[in-house]
């Protein structure tokens, strides 16, 4: 501000801490009265207001303040007095706009509000108000005319003041950018939310990748008539992987003689057989002799015939997905062995019920990998912030963290 002149800089104790104090004066003749708009011939100088202590950005990690004297004027036209204002600080505020802008920039990082307040030597409430100033940037409830042609659906654990436990997140499958975050993933809430989008926008969506959450299927069939549903490959493999692992636990609890072996080498049983080592011999504690990993696997699967059949079926299943062989996977789903373990057999029922969506995963390049990575960052943000009470604040932090609110949109004009 060119109207501010500086006199001296000193070091003093302010609020119990050593701080740099810059003495300055704000003095200029305004061209008109801000109260009534009358031009300056009717303005009379009335000296200076009591100096204001304004918080500036820290200098060399030392708290820095501006002790600013502001000149006062009296308007003879409206008989009201006023104090000069400056661009470095808002009216009735003791925190400079530079500090607020720095707080806003720090809100884009995975840092708690308390830590941001500590770094800038301001109160927690000040940081919370800066965050709240971005609320106007959130999407409005008006009708929306466009959607990307491919979407990714997923959810993450929400805050406590939301009726549902999980919040809904969806991304553009091509650019991997967050489109929006919905407070509740329950079906009726999502139907209400997507009704904001025009029919043409929803009909333009060609692909939607989801996990195996059934309400998403109902939602897509109702709201996205032309969209092809794709089950994420990772969740398909995870579904049958967990079933085989439960079958191993059942066998482990039944066969006490091999309990320790089945417990120790569980990872080998779930690993792709083509990647299991069959060349390097190592001393095995459980077997008390030199064995390869593949020999250990063969010993364990031969303990039970049902488990052995389930193991080989699992291996063929994951290999078909890995090689993206649609015919091979379809053949496996059409020809299920009779003596599969009950755990694997039960898991396959849900896969067969949604066979079309499972096979669709092999025809496209889309997966939920990008949205799972985004979810991981959201969980990290929530953890370092020690949780959130308000969903709106949580959503704002996510939007800021992923640069969905641009710098030129920062609005720190509040009385703090």
PDB file of C-alpha atoms in Angstrom, residues 98-307:
ATOM      1  CA  UNK A  98      -1.580 -12.004   3.186  1.00  0.00           C
ATOM      2  CA  UNK A  99      -1.915 -14.244   6.247  1.00  0.00           C
ATOM      3  CA  UNK A 100      -5.376 -15.383   5.167  1.00  0.00           C
ATOM      4  CA  UNK A 101      -4.093 -16.129   1.680  1.00  0.00           C
ATOM      5  CA  UNK A 102      -1.202 -18.143   3.118  1.00  0.00           C
ATOM      6  CA  UNK A 103      -3.668 -20.074   5.303  1.00  0.00           C
ATOM      7  CA  UNK A 104      -5.767 -20.795   2.203  1.00  0.00           C
ATOM      8  CA  UNK A 105      -2.708 -22.140   0.375  1.00  0.00           C
ATOM      9  CA  UNK A 106      -1.809 -24.362   3.337  1.00  0.00           C
ATOM     10  CA  UNK A 107      -5.339 -25.797   3.317  1.00  0.00           C
ATOM     11  CA  UNK A 108      -4.424 -27.525   0.040  1.00  0.00           C
ATOM     12  CA  UNK A 109      -1.883 -29.667   1.923  1.00  0.00           C
ATOM     13  CA  UNK A 110      -2.589 -32.716   4.068  1.00  0.00           C
ATOM     14  CA  UNK A 111      -2.227 -30.761   7.321  1.00  0.00           C
ATOM     15  CA  UNK A 112      -4.557 -30.334  10.267  1.00  0.00           C
ATOM     16  CA  UNK A 113      -6.266 -26.995  10.864  1.00  0.00           C
ATOM     17  CA  UNK A 114      -4.616 -26.824  14.264  1.00  0.00           C
ATOM     18  CA  UNK A 115      -1.132 -27.124  12.743  1.00  0.00           C
ATOM     19  CA  UNK A 116      -1.918 -24.452  10.140  1.00  0.00           C
ATOM     20  CA  UNK A 117      -3.105 -22.142  12.929  1.00  0.00           C
ATOM     21  CA  UNK A 118       0.081 -22.812  14.894  1.00  0.00           C
ATOM     22  CA  UNK A 119       2.370 -22.070  11.936  1.00  0.00           C
ATOM     23  CA  UNK A 120       0.639 -18.740  11.226  1.00  0.00           C
ATOM     24  CA  UNK A 121       0.173 -17.831  14.901  1.00  0.00           C
ATOM     25  CA  UNK A 122      -3.568 -17.362  14.499  1.00  0.00           C
ATOM     26  CA  UNK A 123      -6.510 -19.036  16.198  1.00  0.00           C
ATOM     27  CA  UNK A 124      -8.091 -22.274  15.068  1.00  0.00           C
ATOM     28  CA  UNK A 125     -11.331 -20.369  14.426  1.00  0.00           C
ATOM     29  CA  UNK A 126      -9.530 -18.044  12.006  1.00  0.00           C
ATOM     30  CA  UNK A 127      -8.361 -21.006   9.921  1.00  0.00           C
ATOM     31  CA  UNK A 128     -11.874 -22.489  10.083  1.00  0.00           C
ATOM     32  CA  UNK A 129     -13.362 -19.212   8.809  1.00  0.00           C
ATOM     33  CA  UNK A 130     -10.902 -19.100   5.901  1.00  0.00           C
ATOM     34  CA  UNK A 131     -11.956 -22.648   5.019  1.00  0.00           C
ATOM     35  CA  UNK A 132     -15.636 -21.715   5.299  1.00  0.00           C
ATOM     36  CA  UNK A 133     -15.080 -18.779   2.918  1.00  0.00           C
ATOM     37  CA  UNK A 134     -14.750 -21.310   0.081  1.00  0.00           C
ATOM     38  CA  UNK A 135     -18.269 -22.680   0.604  1.00  0.00           C
ATOM     39  CA  UNK A 136     -19.623 -20.510  -2.234  1.00  0.00           C
ATOM     40  CA  UNK A 137     -17.437 -22.450  -4.661  1.00  0.00           C
ATOM     41  CA  UNK A 138     -19.232 -25.764  -4.048  1.00  0.00           C
ATOM     42  CA  UNK A 139     -21.473 -27.012  -6.887  1.00  0.00           C
ATOM     43  CA  UNK A 140     -25.002 -25.618  -6.828  1.00  0.00           C
ATOM     44  CA  UNK A 141     -28.199 -27.624  -7.036  1.00  0.00           C
ATOM     45  CA  UNK A 142     -29.088 -26.353 -10.509  1.00  0.00           C
ATOM     46  CA  UNK A 143     -29.574 -28.661 -13.468  1.00  0.00           C
ATOM     47  CA  UNK A 144     -26.294 -29.798 -15.017  1.00  0.00           C
ATOM     48  CA  UNK A 145     -26.086 -30.415 -18.762  1.00  0.00           C
ATOM     49  CA  UNK A 146     -22.950 -32.494 -19.169  1.00  0.00           C
ATOM     50  CA  UNK A 147     -21.187 -35.588 -17.842  1.00  0.00           C
ATOM     51  CA  UNK A 148     -18.055 -37.438 -19.022  1.00  0.00           C
ATOM     52  CA  UNK A 149     -18.611 -40.492 -21.208  1.00  0.00           C
ATOM     53  CA  UNK A 150     -16.916 -42.779 -18.645  1.00  0.00           C
ATOM     54  CA  UNK A 151     -17.272 -42.656 -14.853  1.00  0.00           C
ATOM     55  CA  UNK A 152     -15.732 -44.324 -11.806  1.00  0.00           C
ATOM     56  CA  UNK A 153     -17.918 -44.909  -8.720  1.00  0.00           C
ATOM     57  CA  UNK A 154     -16.680 -45.568  -5.178  1.00  0.00           C
ATOM     58  CA  UNK A 155     -17.233 -44.547  -1.564  1.00  0.00           C
ATOM     59  CA  UNK A 156     -15.300 -43.632   1.568  1.00  0.00           C
ATOM     60  CA  UNK A 157     -16.116 -43.438   5.267  1.00  0.00           C
ATOM     61  CA  UNK A 158     -17.986 -40.231   5.972  1.00  0.00           C
ATOM     62  CA  UNK A 159     -18.342 -37.972   9.026  1.00  0.00           C
ATOM     63  CA  UNK A 160     -20.644 -38.652  11.944  1.00  0.00           C
ATOM     64  CA  UNK A 161     -23.267 -35.980  11.234  1.00  0.00           C
ATOM     65  CA  UNK A 162     -24.317 -37.754   8.002  1.00  0.00           C
ATOM     66  CA  UNK A 163     -27.147 -40.281   8.161  1.00  0.00           C
ATOM     67  CA  UNK A 164     -25.228 -42.890   6.142  1.00  0.00           C
ATOM     68  CA  UNK A 165     -21.834 -44.244   7.124  1.00  0.00           C
ATOM     69  CA  UNK A 166     -20.316 -43.838   3.666  1.00  0.00           C
ATOM     70  CA  UNK A 167     -20.055 -40.891   1.294  1.00  0.00           C
ATOM     71  CA  UNK A 168     -20.113 -41.237  -2.485  1.00  0.00           C
ATOM     72  CA  UNK A 169     -17.335 -40.158  -4.834  1.00  0.00           C
ATOM     73  CA  UNK A 170     -17.215 -40.270  -8.619  1.00  0.00           C
ATOM     74  CA  UNK A 171     -14.452 -39.445 -11.090  1.00  0.00           C
ATOM     75  CA  UNK A 172     -13.947 -38.920 -14.793  1.00  0.00           C
ATOM     76  CA  UNK A 173     -12.492 -42.260 -15.922  1.00  0.00           C
ATOM     77  CA  UNK A 174     -10.304 -40.602 -18.571  1.00  0.00           C
ATOM     78  CA  UNK A 175      -8.902 -37.538 -16.784  1.00  0.00           C
ATOM     79  CA  UNK A 176      -9.142 -39.065 -13.255  1.00  0.00           C
ATOM     80  CA  UNK A 177     -10.497 -35.768 -11.920  1.00  0.00           C
ATOM     81  CA  UNK A 178     -13.099 -35.649  -9.158  1.00  0.00           C
ATOM     82  CA  UNK A 179     -16.482 -34.584 -10.510  1.00  0.00           C
ATOM     83  CA  UNK A 180     -18.314 -34.332  -7.192  1.00  0.00           C
ATOM     84  CA  UNK A 181     -18.681 -35.779  -3.702  1.00  0.00           C
ATOM     85  CA  UNK A 182     -22.094 -36.726  -2.293  1.00  0.00           C
ATOM     86  CA  UNK A 183     -22.639 -36.916   1.460  1.00  0.00           C
ATOM     87  CA  UNK A 184     -24.551 -40.225   1.470  1.00  0.00           C
ATOM     88  CA  UNK A 185     -24.141 -43.241  -0.812  1.00  0.00           C
ATOM     89  CA  UNK A 186     -27.583 -44.720  -0.048  1.00  0.00           C
ATOM     90  CA  UNK A 187     -29.628 -45.454  -3.160  1.00  0.00           C
ATOM     91  CA  UNK A 188     -32.482 -42.984  -2.589  1.00  0.00           C
ATOM     92  CA  UNK A 189     -29.986 -40.198  -1.941  1.00  0.00           C
ATOM     93  CA  UNK A 190     -27.976 -40.952  -5.087  1.00  0.00           C
ATOM     94  CA  UNK A 191     -31.141 -41.097  -7.220  1.00  0.00           C
ATOM     95  CA  UNK A 192     -32.097 -37.660  -5.912  1.00  0.00           C
ATOM     96  CA  UNK A 193     -28.600 -36.328  -6.584  1.00  0.00           C
ATOM     97  CA  UNK A 194     -28.294 -37.602 -10.161  1.00  0.00           C
ATOM     98  CA  UNK A 195     -31.739 -36.259 -11.003  1.00  0.00           C
ATOM     99  CA  UNK A 196     -29.966 -32.863 -11.066  1.00  0.00           C
ATOM    100  CA  UNK A 197     -28.331 -33.925 -14.309  1.00  0.00           C
ATOM    101  CA  UNK A 198     -30.378 -33.678 -17.473  1.00  0.00           C
ATOM    102  CA  UNK A 199     -31.507 -36.838 -19.239  1.00  0.00           C
ATOM    103  CA  UNK A 200     -29.218 -36.062 -22.181  1.00  0.00           C
ATOM    104  CA  UNK A 201     -26.247 -35.746 -19.828  1.00  0.00           C
ATOM    105  CA  UNK A 202     -26.998 -39.092 -18.178  1.00  0.00           C
ATOM    106  CA  UNK A 203     -27.676 -40.808 -21.496  1.00  0.00           C
ATOM    107  CA  UNK A 204     -24.280 -39.669 -22.802  1.00  0.00           C
ATOM    108  CA  UNK A 205     -22.458 -41.855 -20.246  1.00  0.00           C
ATOM    109  CA  UNK A 206     -21.171 -45.014 -21.958  1.00  0.00           C
ATOM    110  CA  UNK A 207     -19.163 -46.798 -19.231  1.00  0.00           C
ATOM    111  CA  UNK A 208     -19.365 -46.873 -15.427  1.00  0.00           C
ATOM    112  CA  UNK A 209     -16.842 -48.830 -13.357  1.00  0.00           C
ATOM    113  CA  UNK A 210     -17.984 -49.952  -9.913  1.00  0.00           C
ATOM    114  CA  UNK A 211     -17.111 -52.416  -7.189  1.00  0.00           C
ATOM    115  CA  UNK A 212     -19.611 -55.192  -6.480  1.00  0.00           C
ATOM    116  CA  UNK A 213     -21.978 -52.962  -4.469  1.00  0.00           C
ATOM    117  CA  UNK A 214     -25.474 -53.953  -5.609  1.00  0.00           C
ATOM    118  CA  UNK A 215     -27.272 -50.569  -5.143  1.00  0.00           C
ATOM    119  CA  UNK A 216     -24.896 -49.074  -7.727  1.00  0.00           C
ATOM    120  CA  UNK A 217     -26.234 -51.556 -10.287  1.00  0.00           C
ATOM    121  CA  UNK A 218     -29.829 -50.536  -9.491  1.00  0.00           C
ATOM    122  CA  UNK A 219     -28.858 -46.863  -9.712  1.00  0.00           C
ATOM    123  CA  UNK A 220     -27.124 -47.220 -13.092  1.00  0.00           C
ATOM    124  CA  UNK A 221     -29.967 -49.186 -14.653  1.00  0.00           C
ATOM    125  CA  UNK A 222     -32.462 -46.526 -13.560  1.00  0.00           C
ATOM    126  CA  UNK A 223     -30.497 -43.306 -14.158  1.00  0.00           C
ATOM    127  CA  UNK A 224     -27.969 -44.204 -16.881  1.00  0.00           C
ATOM    128  CA  UNK A 225     -29.894 -46.089 -19.551  1.00  0.00           C
ATOM    129  CA  UNK A 226     -27.034 -46.299 -22.077  1.00  0.00           C
ATOM    130  CA  UNK A 227     -24.174 -47.004 -19.681  1.00  0.00           C
ATOM    131  CA  UNK A 228     -22.350 -50.329 -19.710  1.00  0.00           C
ATOM    132  CA  UNK A 229     -21.672 -51.577 -16.161  1.00  0.00           C
ATOM    133  CA  UNK A 230     -18.115 -52.764 -15.528  1.00  0.00           C
ATOM    134  CA  UNK A 231     -16.985 -54.593 -12.411  1.00  0.00           C
ATOM    135  CA  UNK A 232     -13.501 -53.572 -11.348  1.00  0.00           C
ATOM    136  CA  UNK A 233     -11.001 -56.422 -11.902  1.00  0.00           C
ATOM    137  CA  UNK A 234      -9.376 -55.940  -8.515  1.00  0.00           C
ATOM    138  CA  UNK A 235     -12.683 -56.361  -6.675  1.00  0.00           C
ATOM    139  CA  UNK A 236     -13.584 -59.445  -8.720  1.00  0.00           C
ATOM    140  CA  UNK A 237     -10.287 -61.146  -7.841  1.00  0.00           C
ATOM    141  CA  UNK A 238     -10.513 -59.926  -4.249  1.00  0.00           C
ATOM    142  CA  UNK A 239     -13.978 -61.467  -3.930  1.00  0.00           C
ATOM    143  CA  UNK A 240     -12.878 -64.985  -4.888  1.00  0.00           C
ATOM    144  CA  UNK A 241      -9.505 -64.511  -3.179  1.00  0.00           C
ATOM    145  CA  UNK A 242     -11.221 -63.952   0.173  1.00  0.00           C
ATOM    146  CA  UNK A 243     -13.424 -66.975  -0.414  1.00  0.00           C
ATOM    147  CA  UNK A 244     -10.404 -69.255  -0.992  1.00  0.00           C
ATOM    148  CA  UNK A 245      -8.714 -67.809   2.098  1.00  0.00           C
ATOM    149  CA  UNK A 246     -11.793 -68.596   4.197  1.00  0.00           C
ATOM    150  CA  UNK A 247     -11.719 -72.132   2.791  1.00  0.00           C
ATOM    151  CA  UNK A 248      -8.074 -72.375   3.923  1.00  0.00           C
ATOM    152  CA  UNK A 249      -9.051 -71.224   7.420  1.00  0.00           C
ATOM    153  CA  UNK A 250     -11.818 -73.842   7.564  1.00  0.00           C
ATOM    154  CA  UNK A 251      -9.312 -76.534   6.579  1.00  0.00           C
ATOM    155  CA  UNK A 252      -6.754 -75.164   9.032  1.00  0.00           C
ATOM    156  CA  UNK A 253      -9.232 -75.398  11.931  1.00  0.00           C
ATOM    157  CA  UNK A 254     -10.205 -78.921  10.889  1.00  0.00           C
ATOM    158  CA  UNK A 255      -6.679 -80.326  10.293  1.00  0.00           C
ATOM    159  CA  UNK A 256      -4.821 -79.640  13.552  1.00  0.00           C
ATOM    160  CA  UNK A 257      -1.754 -81.607  12.411  1.00  0.00           C
ATOM    161  CA  UNK A 258      -1.126 -79.147   9.584  1.00  0.00           C
ATOM    162  CA  UNK A 259      -2.495 -76.093  11.384  1.00  0.00           C
ATOM    163  CA  UNK A 260       0.828 -74.252  11.547  1.00  0.00           C
ATOM    164  CA  UNK A 261       1.699 -75.013   7.925  1.00  0.00           C
ATOM    165  CA  UNK A 262      -1.630 -73.730   6.601  1.00  0.00           C
ATOM    166  CA  UNK A 263      -1.345 -70.640   8.785  1.00  0.00           C
ATOM    167  CA  UNK A 264       2.271 -69.803   7.924  1.00  0.00           C
ATOM    168  CA  UNK A 265       2.094 -70.205   4.140  1.00  0.00           C
ATOM    169  CA  UNK A 266      -1.268 -68.614   3.444  1.00  0.00           C
ATOM    170  CA  UNK A 267       0.236 -66.051   1.033  1.00  0.00           C
ATOM    171  CA  UNK A 268       1.662 -68.767  -1.199  1.00  0.00           C
ATOM    172  CA  UNK A 269      -1.790 -70.299  -1.585  1.00  0.00           C
ATOM    173  CA  UNK A 270      -3.249 -66.996  -2.786  1.00  0.00           C
ATOM    174  CA  UNK A 271      -0.360 -66.129  -5.114  1.00  0.00           C
ATOM    175  CA  UNK A 272      -0.623 -66.688  -8.859  1.00  0.00           C
ATOM    176  CA  UNK A 273       0.827 -70.177  -9.389  1.00  0.00           C
ATOM    177  CA  UNK A 274       2.959 -68.940 -12.298  1.00  0.00           C
ATOM    178  CA  UNK A 275       4.761 -66.608  -9.892  1.00  0.00           C
ATOM    179  CA  UNK A 276       5.432 -69.185  -7.169  1.00  0.00           C
ATOM    180  CA  UNK A 277       9.143 -70.068  -6.961  1.00  0.00           C
ATOM    181  CA  UNK A 278       9.966 -73.654  -8.036  1.00  0.00           C
ATOM    182  CA  UNK A 279      13.774 -73.368  -8.333  1.00  0.00           C
ATOM    183  CA  UNK A 280      15.224 -72.040  -5.075  1.00  0.00           C
ATOM    184  CA  UNK A 281      15.296 -74.441  -2.147  1.00  0.00           C
ATOM    185  CA  UNK A 282      15.015 -72.992   1.338  1.00  0.00           C
ATOM    186  CA  UNK A 283      14.973 -74.457   4.803  1.00  0.00           C
ATOM    187  CA  UNK A 284      11.359 -74.626   5.965  1.00  0.00           C
ATOM    188  CA  UNK A 285      10.782 -74.591   9.714  1.00  0.00           C
ATOM    189  CA  UNK A 286       7.389 -76.235   9.524  1.00  0.00           C
ATOM    190  CA  UNK A 287       8.639 -79.081   7.317  1.00  0.00           C
ATOM    191  CA  UNK A 288      12.174 -79.174   8.748  1.00  0.00           C
ATOM    192  CA  UNK A 289      13.761 -79.733   5.325  1.00  0.00           C
ATOM    193  CA  UNK A 290      14.762 -77.927   2.129  1.00  0.00           C
ATOM    194  CA  UNK A 291      11.758 -77.192  -0.097  1.00  0.00           C
ATOM    195  CA  UNK A 292      10.711 -74.841  -2.881  1.00  0.00           C
ATOM    196  CA  UNK A 293       7.633 -72.642  -2.517  1.00  0.00           C
ATOM    197  CA  UNK A 294       5.755 -74.640  -5.150  1.00  0.00           C
ATOM    198  CA  UNK A 295       6.436 -77.915  -3.271  1.00  0.00           C
ATOM    199  CA  UNK A 296       4.961 -76.343  -0.143  1.00  0.00           C
ATOM    200  CA  UNK A 297       1.858 -75.255  -2.086  1.00  0.00           C
ATOM    201  CA  UNK A 298       1.407 -78.735  -3.596  1.00  0.00           C
ATOM    202  CA  UNK A 299       1.672 -80.345  -0.159  1.00  0.00           C
ATOM    203  CA  UNK A 300      -0.952 -78.049   1.335  1.00  0.00           C
ATOM    204  CA  UNK A 301      -3.516 -78.338  -1.456  1.00  0.00           C
ATOM    205  CA  UNK A 302      -3.272 -82.136  -1.373  1.00  0.00           C
ATOM    206  CA  UNK A 303      -4.467 -82.183   2.230  1.00  0.00           C
ATOM    207  CA  UNK A 304      -8.073 -81.934   1.091  1.00  0.00           C
ATOM    208  CA  UNK A 305      -9.607 -82.769  -2.294  1.00  0.00           C
ATOM    209  CA  UNK A 306     -12.265 -80.039  -2.146  1.00  0.00           C
ATOM    210  CA  UNK A 307      -9.636 -77.449  -1.281  1.00  0.00           C
TER     211      UNK A 307
END
